[in-house]
Tab-separated table of C-alpha atoms in Angstrom:
chain	number	residue	atom	x	y	z
A	269	UNK	CA	0.182	0.191	-0.318
A	270	UNK	CA	1.098	3.679	-0.565
A	271	UNK	CA	2.888	4.837	2.310
A	272	UNK	CA	0.883	8.163	2.485
A	273	UNK	CA	-2.124	6.159	2.289
A	274	UNK	CA	-0.998	4.014	5.262
A	275	UNK	CA	-0.291	6.780	7.396
A	276	UNK	CA	-3.524	8.719	6.259
A	277	UNK	CA	-5.484	5.518	7.627
A	278	UNK	CA	-3.197	4.252	10.517
A	279	UNK	CA	-6.062	5.207	12.879
A	280	UNK	CA	-8.592	2.807	11.556
A	281	UNK	CA	-6.770	-0.247	12.541
A	282	UNK	CA	-6.035	0.990	16.066
A	283	UNK	CA	-9.062	2.666	16.524
A	284	UNK	CA	-11.258	0.106	15.085
A	285	UNK	CA	-11.062	-2.208	18.580
A	286	UNK	CA	-12.385	0.597	20.290
A	287	UNK	CA	-15.157	1.623	17.764
A	288	UNK	CA	-16.287	-2.586	17.639
A	289	UNK	CA	-16.172	-2.604	21.413
A	290	UNK	CA	-18.355	1.152	22.288
A	291	UNK	CA	-20.930	-0.384	20.053
A	292	UNK	CA	-21.294	-3.446	20.933
A	293	UNK	CA	-21.337	-2.833	24.670
A	294	UNK	CA	-24.051	-0.262	24.139
A	295	UNK	CA	-25.999	-2.726	22.804
A	296	UNK	CA	-25.162	-5.316	24.924
A	297	UNK	CA	-26.345	-2.935	27.894
A	298	UNK	CA	-29.468	-2.183	26.521
A	299	UNK	CA	-30.039	-5.701	25.196
A	300	UNK	CA	-28.937	-7.432	28.866
A	301	UNK	CA	-31.515	-4.902	30.534
A	302	UNK	CA	-34.635	-5.986	28.328
A	303	UNK	CA	-33.254	-9.503	28.728
A	304	UNK	CA	-33.578	-9.279	32.479
A	305	UNK	CA	-36.817	-7.044	32.359
A	306	UNK	CA	-38.537	-9.715	30.087
A	307	UNK	CA	-37.613	-12.402	32.434
A	308	UNK	CA	-38.923	-10.734	35.359
A	309	UNK	CA	-41.966	-9.736	33.663
A	310	UNK	CA	-42.359	-13.480	32.751
A	311	UNK	CA	-42.230	-14.647	36.417
A	312	UNK	CA	-44.733	-12.059	37.607
A	313	UNK	CA	-46.793	-13.325	34.994
A	314	UNK	CA	-46.740	-16.674	36.202
A	315	UNK	CA	-46.865	-15.517	39.932
A	316	UNK	CA	-49.824	-13.750	38.937
A	317	UNK	CA	-51.649	-16.826	36.856
A	318	UNK	CA	-51.186	-19.078	39.931
A	319	UNK	CA	-52.357	-16.411	42.674
A	320	UNK	CA	-55.745	-16.157	40.471
A	321	UNK	CA	-55.910	-20.125	39.877
A	322	UNK	CA	-55.740	-20.547	44.075
A	323	UNK	CA	-58.132	-17.925	44.431
A	324	UNK	CA	-60.601	-19.429	42.074
A	325	UNK	CA	-60.179	-22.681	43.562
A	326	UNK	CA	-60.642	-21.563	47.014
A	327	UNK	CA	-63.889	-19.700	45.757
A	328	UNK	CA	-65.159	-23.008	44.141
A	329	UNK	CA	-64.201	-24.845	47.223
A	330	UNK	CA	-66.235	-22.585	49.485
A	331	UNK	CA	-69.139	-22.635	47.053
A	332	UNK	CA	-69.280	-26.226	47.249
A	333	UNK	CA	-69.184	-26.258	51.103
A	334	UNK	CA	-71.759	-23.402	51.357
A	335	UNK	CA	-73.850	-25.837	48.953
A	336	UNK	CA	-73.283	-28.929	51.406
A	337	UNK	CA	-74.194	-26.688	54.437
A	338	UNK	CA	-77.255	-25.518	52.705
A	339	UNK	CA	-78.738	-29.293	52.220
B	234	UNK	CA	-51.600	2.998	36.388
B	235	UNK	CA	-53.240	2.365	33.073
B	236	UNK	CA	-54.197	5.912	30.749
B	237	UNK	CA	-57.823	5.980	29.433
B	238	UNK	CA	-59.327	8.061	26.737
B	239	UNK	CA	-62.948	8.933	26.321
B	240	UNK	CA	-64.284	8.359	22.489
B	241	UNK	CA	-67.083	10.229	21.141
B	242	UNK	CA	-70.035	8.260	23.478
B	243	UNK	CA	-67.558	9.241	26.184
B	244	UNK	CA	-66.885	5.886	26.726
B	245	UNK	CA	-63.171	5.545	28.571
B	246	UNK	CA	-61.084	3.568	26.295
B	247	UNK	CA	-57.844	2.019	27.462
B	248	UNK	CA	-54.945	3.773	25.164
B	249	UNK	CA	-52.239	0.601	23.884
B	250	UNK	CA	-49.624	1.524	25.815
B	251	UNK	CA	-48.304	-2.176	25.134
B	252	UNK	CA	-48.405	-1.928	21.703
B	253	UNK	CA	-47.079	1.777	21.207
B	254	UNK	CA	-44.119	0.359	23.305
B	255	UNK	CA	-43.508	-2.050	21.142
B	256	UNK	CA	-43.781	-0.065	17.750
B	257	UNK	CA	-41.583	2.267	19.198
B	258	UNK	CA	-39.063	-0.397	20.350
B	259	UNK	CA	-39.160	-1.994	16.834
B	260	UNK	CA	-38.953	1.753	14.924
B	261	UNK	CA	-36.372	2.736	17.818
B	262	UNK	CA	-34.076	-0.484	16.754
B	263	UNK	CA	-34.809	0.366	13.101
B	264	UNK	CA	-33.899	4.113	13.653
B	265	UNK	CA	-30.635	2.976	15.291
B	266	UNK	CA	-29.377	0.410	12.437
B	267	UNK	CA	-29.819	3.181	10.179
B	268	UNK	CA	-27.891	5.428	12.091
B	269	UNK	CA	-25.130	2.690	12.486
B	270	UNK	CA	-25.251	1.384	8.828
B	271	UNK	CA	-25.076	5.165	7.609
B	272	UNK	CA	-22.569	5.784	9.734
B	273	UNK	CA	-19.851	3.247	8.753
B	274	UNK	CA	-20.939	2.875	4.921
B	275	UNK	CA	-21.396	7.063	3.958
B	276	UNK	CA	-20.811	9.017	7.090
B	277	UNK	CA	-17.294	10.824	6.335
B	278	UNK	CA	-14.416	10.230	8.537
B	279	UNK	CA	-13.168	13.040	10.353
B	280	UNK	CA	-9.958	14.836	10.094
B	281	UNK	CA	-7.111	13.876	12.729
B	282	UNK	CA	-3.621	15.180	12.952
B	283	UNK	CA	-1.852	16.300	9.700
B	284	UNK	CA	0.330	14.030	7.577
B	285	UNK	CA	3.617	14.544	6.318
B	286	UNK	CA	2.747	14.931	2.881
B	287	UNK	CA	-0.924	14.997	1.041
B	288	UNK	CA	-2.398	11.838	0.119
B	289	UNK	CA	-4.895	11.436	-2.718
B	290	UNK	CA	-8.109	9.278	-1.823
B	291	UNK	CA	-10.809	9.005	-4.075
B	292	UNK	CA	-10.002	12.330	-6.178
B	293	UNK	CA	-9.935	14.501	-3.388
B	294	UNK	CA	-6.410	15.392	-1.472
B	295	UNK	CA	-6.372	14.465	1.897
B	296	UNK	CA	-3.786	16.239	4.558
B	297	UNK	CA	-4.615	14.641	7.440
B	298	UNK	CA	-5.326	10.958	9.452
B	299	UNK	CA	-8.540	9.549	9.001
B	300	UNK	CA	-10.062	9.213	12.338
B	301	UNK	CA	-11.982	6.210	12.315
B	302	UNK	CA	-12.919	6.132	16.283
B	303	UNK	CA	-15.063	9.103	15.765
B	304	UNK	CA	-17.831	6.627	14.580
B	305	UNK	CA	-18.598	6.121	18.185
B	306	UNK	CA	-19.970	9.643	17.931
B	307	UNK	CA	-22.903	8.667	15.955
B	308	UNK	CA	-24.348	6.400	19.424
B	309	UNK	CA	-22.507	7.814	22.448
B	310	UNK	CA	-23.811	11.458	21.963
B	311	UNK	CA	-27.500	10.302	21.233
B	312	UNK	CA	-27.379	7.623	24.455
B	313	UNK	CA	-26.033	10.653	26.069
B	314	UNK	CA	-28.526	12.828	25.555
B	315	UNK	CA	-31.422	10.543	25.972
B	316	UNK	CA	-29.980	9.730	29.506
B	317	UNK	CA	-30.437	13.524	30.217
B	318	UNK	CA	-34.121	13.528	28.821
B	319	UNK	CA	-35.169	10.613	31.221
B	320	UNK	CA	-33.214	12.180	34.330
B	321	UNK	CA	-35.373	15.438	33.511
B	322	UNK	CA	-38.338	13.550	33.191
B	323	UNK	CA	-37.611	12.011	36.238
B	324	UNK	CA	-37.432	15.799	37.749
B	325	UNK	CA	-41.197	16.414	36.259
B	326	UNK	CA	-42.456	13.366	37.884
B	327	UNK	CA	-40.635	14.092	41.188
B	328	UNK	CA	-42.181	17.908	40.688
B	329	UNK	CA	-45.654	16.581	40.165
B	330	UNK	CA	-45.198	13.645	43.226
B	331	UNK	CA	-44.727	16.648	45.427
B	332	UNK	CA	-47.946	18.450	44.214
B	333	UNK	CA	-50.000	15.683	44.121
B	334	UNK	CA	-49.004	13.415	46.578
B	335	UNK	CA	-50.011	10.484	44.144
B	336	UNK	CA	-47.718	7.336	44.451
B	337	UNK	CA	-47.911	6.922	40.616
B	338	UNK	CA	-45.471	9.573	39.923
B	339	UNK	CA	-43.431	8.262	42.566
B	340	UNK	CA	-43.191	4.947	40.856
B	341	UNK	CA	-42.900	6.836	37.412
B	342	UNK	CA	-39.910	9.066	38.868
B	343	UNK	CA	-38.031	5.732	39.886
B	344	UNK	CA	-38.332	3.966	36.888
B	345	UNK	CA	-36.887	6.981	35.030
B	346	UNK	CA	-34.257	7.202	36.982
B	347	UNK	CA	-33.581	3.597	36.575
B	348	UNK	CA	-33.746	3.644	32.641
B	349	UNK	CA	-31.633	6.783	32.863
B	350	UNK	CA	-29.004	5.053	34.612
B	351	UNK	CA	-29.027	2.286	31.788
B	352	UNK	CA	-28.413	5.463	29.385
B	353	UNK	CA	-25.866	6.703	31.428
B	354	UNK	CA	-23.665	3.400	32.124
B	355	UNK	CA	-23.721	3.033	28.445
B	356	UNK	CA	-22.474	6.618	27.554
B	357	UNK	CA	-19.582	6.075	30.054
B	358	UNK	CA	-18.497	2.877	28.398
B	359	UNK	CA	-18.789	4.180	25.007
B	360	UNK	CA	-17.369	7.646	25.876
B	361	UNK	CA	-14.409	6.307	27.660
B	362	UNK	CA	-13.276	3.617	25.179
B	363	UNK	CA	-13.400	6.435	22.790
B	364	UNK	CA	-11.249	8.830	25.186
B	365	UNK	CA	-8.802	5.869	25.786
B	366	UNK	CA	-8.226	5.177	21.790
B	367	UNK	CA	-7.795	9.322	21.240
B	368	UNK	CA	-6.163	10.711	24.644
B	369	UNK	CA	-4.418	7.398	25.769
B	370	UNK	CA	-6.094	7.588	29.068
B	371	UNK	CA	-9.238	5.940	30.738
B	372	UNK	CA	-10.307	9.733	32.185
B	373	UNK	CA	-9.992	12.874	31.836
B	374	UNK	CA	-11.097	16.089	34.129
B	375	UNK	CA	-12.615	17.876	31.593
B	376	UNK	CA	-15.830	20.221	32.012
B	377	UNK	CA	-18.058	17.668	30.404
B	378	UNK	CA	-17.017	14.943	31.841
B	379	UNK	CA	-16.805	15.808	35.202
B	380	UNK	CA	-20.095	17.386	35.324
B	381	UNK	CA	-21.258	13.910	33.415
B	382	UNK	CA	-19.545	12.371	36.313
B	383	UNK	CA	-21.597	13.868	39.118
B	384	UNK	CA	-24.417	13.183	37.228
B	385	UNK	CA	-23.877	9.927	37.587
B	386	UNK	CA	-22.942	9.850	41.079
B	387	UNK	CA	-26.130	11.612	41.935
B	388	UNK	CA	-28.143	8.965	40.222
B	389	UNK	CA	-26.552	6.196	42.045
B	390	UNK	CA	-26.938	8.104	45.021
B	391	UNK	CA	-31.362	8.893	44.158
B	392	UNK	CA	-31.531	5.063	44.995
B	393	UNK	CA	-28.910	4.764	47.890
B	394	UNK	CA	-31.457	7.180	49.493
B	395	UNK	CA	-34.655	5.593	48.457
B	396	UNK	CA	-32.931	1.943	49.880
B	397	UNK	CA	-32.173	4.168	52.955
B	398	UNK	CA	-35.364	4.905	54.393
B	399	UNK	CA	-38.264	2.523	55.037
B	400	UNK	CA	-41.289	4.763	55.656
B	401	UNK	CA	-42.779	4.905	51.846
B	402	UNK	CA	-44.262	8.434	52.435
B	403	UNK	CA	-41.132	9.732	53.341
B	404	UNK	CA	-38.972	7.918	50.512
B	405	UNK	CA	-41.166	9.364	48.318
B	406	UNK	CA	-40.607	12.723	49.478
B	407	UNK	CA	-37.021	12.439	49.929
B	408	UNK	CA	-36.341	11.026	46.920
B	409	UNK	CA	-38.507	13.209	44.784
B	410	UNK	CA	-36.449	16.197	46.437
B	411	UNK	CA	-33.480	14.476	45.325
B	412	UNK	CA	-34.266	13.981	41.978
B	413	UNK	CA	-34.891	17.431	41.058
B	414	UNK	CA	-31.349	18.193	42.873
B	415	UNK	CA	-29.847	15.637	40.528
B	416	UNK	CA	-31.719	16.948	37.161
B	417	UNK	CA	-29.929	20.610	38.013
B	418	UNK	CA	-26.640	18.930	36.884
B	419	UNK	CA	-28.620	17.399	33.744
B	420	UNK	CA	-28.710	20.823	31.776
B	421	UNK	CA	-25.245	22.291	33.357
B	422	UNK	CA	-23.813	19.299	31.940
B	423	UNK	CA	-25.252	19.867	28.170
B	424	UNK	CA	-24.487	23.406	28.291
B	425	UNK	CA	-21.299	23.085	30.292
B	426	UNK	CA	-19.259	23.135	26.583
B	427	UNK	CA	-20.551	25.910	25.580
B	428	UNK	CA	-19.309	28.100	28.630
B	429	UNK	CA	-16.300	26.308	28.813
B	430	UNK	CA	-14.888	25.237	25.117
B	431	UNK	CA	-13.503	21.656	25.218
B	432	UNK	CA	-11.607	20.115	22.486
B	433	UNK	CA	-13.032	16.543	23.524
B	434	UNK	CA	-16.291	18.065	23.480
B	435	UNK	CA	-17.035	20.371	20.649
B	436	UNK	CA	-20.613	21.494	20.497
B	437	UNK	CA	-22.090	19.941	18.165
B	438	UNK	CA	-26.296	20.818	18.313
B	439	UNK	CA	-26.291	24.522	16.992
B	440	UNK	CA	-27.199	26.077	13.864
B	441	UNK	CA	-24.029	25.776	12.219
B	442	UNK	CA	-22.571	22.654	13.633
B	443	UNK	CA	-20.629	21.831	10.502
B	444	UNK	CA	-21.680	18.516	10.375
B	445	UNK	CA	-22.546	17.694	6.665
B	446	UNK	CA	-25.874	15.597	5.521
B	447	UNK	CA	-24.323	12.795	5.497
B	448	UNK	CA	-23.372	13.119	9.183
B	449	UNK	CA	-26.358	14.980	10.138
B	450	UNK	CA	-28.733	12.700	9.286
B	451	UNK	CA	-27.478	9.564	10.892
B	452	UNK	CA	-26.848	11.233	13.867
B	453	UNK	CA	-30.444	12.196	14.187
B	454	UNK	CA	-31.545	8.671	13.485
B	455	UNK	CA	-29.529	7.778	16.152
B	456	UNK	CA	-31.493	10.210	18.778
B	457	UNK	CA	-34.480	9.530	17.617
B	458	UNK	CA	-33.770	5.817	17.714
B	459	UNK	CA	-32.279	5.956	21.096
B	460	UNK	CA	-35.323	8.043	22.337
B	461	UNK	CA	-37.592	5.293	21.106
B	462	UNK	CA	-36.081	2.631	22.262
B	463	UNK	CA	-35.560	4.353	25.683
B	464	UNK	CA	-39.733	4.879	25.938
B	465	UNK	CA	-40.023	1.366	24.886
B	466	UNK	CA	-37.593	0.104	27.716
B	467	UNK	CA	-39.654	2.470	30.259
B	468	UNK	CA	-42.893	1.209	29.192
B	469	UNK	CA	-41.588	-2.678	29.602
B	470	UNK	CA	-40.411	-1.450	33.118
B	471	UNK	CA	-43.809	0.254	34.049
B	472	UNK	CA	-45.305	-2.865	32.951
B	473	UNK	CA	-43.812	-4.991	35.298
B	474	UNK	CA	-44.097	-2.477	38.241
B	475	UNK	CA	-48.378	-3.100	37.521
B	476	UNK	CA	-48.043	-6.622	37.449
B	477	UNK	CA	-46.034	-6.414	40.621
B	478	UNK	CA	-48.984	-4.176	42.259
B	479	UNK	CA	-51.289	-6.971	40.848
B	480	UNK	CA	-49.106	-9.467	42.483
B	481	UNK	CA	-49.571	-7.948	45.993
B	482	UNK	CA	-53.327	-7.356	45.267
B	483	UNK	CA	-54.447	-10.765	44.536
B	484	UNK	CA	-51.742	-12.021	47.788
B	485	UNK	CA	-54.305	-9.893	49.635
B	486	UNK	CA	-57.378	-11.337	48.056
B	487	UNK	CA	-56.044	-14.512	48.665
B	488	UNK	CA	-55.040	-14.145	52.220
B	489	UNK	CA	-58.966	-13.099	52.452
B	490	UNK	CA	-60.536	-15.835	51.167
B	491	UNK	CA	-58.135	-18.052	53.583
B	492	UNK	CA	-59.153	-15.850	56.516
């Protein structure tokens, strides 16, 4: 390569790891946060579903009990 | 915590915030992708140190080295601007809480500070890598960096303060005041380079920024893209808070049925 051109582009190779690192780390930070949030949201939704099911089961049990008591 | 709007019949309809958030994230990712591709494929490299003799590159006489590390600018500045925005919005919610004493504003203030902290971390990482390559050091105590570091410490201190107070009302009140104080540093950090010129942080956002269209377009795409991504993340975080509140409500209901 022409030595003057090589000098003009000399910062490209030295700068590449830092540029790639900067872009990659920004995306990793944002992506990791989003993944953590989605995992938490999924777990909380499971807790909600379990609690609703438990409340419904208990309500049905109480209604059956009331029905038997009425008889 | 859901917002509603009224239609022509006066019936309150729920705004589709989840759909809006998903669309915002997708659009934000698309814009940041355009920013990334344009920055590397079209945007010219900026001038660095002077060459010993000129070179002819693509029909143009070049007399300086081409600074590849400047490409970090197209992501670093957008995430920094979005971090400022979230800290300021957190202060707005803090003011609303102090005025109306409604818990929902305290929650939104906290979430804005959380998302703001994520963008602050992203800004610090990218900025440090840029500084390391161009100046050979990980940190310099120049005005913008110093005020931004102070902002980082203030945002972290906000969460430490919240963790230190048990009483919910006192915690919300003290946190709101602290959020307002922290947000004062955001415009200072943004404007400091206009007051104290710095070679590391030239003033870019001005009418004669000197950015060519090939640099300005990806830069603006980056700002709007990151803002939309940030908004989507904030809405996702708010959804989780709503779910957590629902869990507490259901637990109380369950305990009542047991009793």
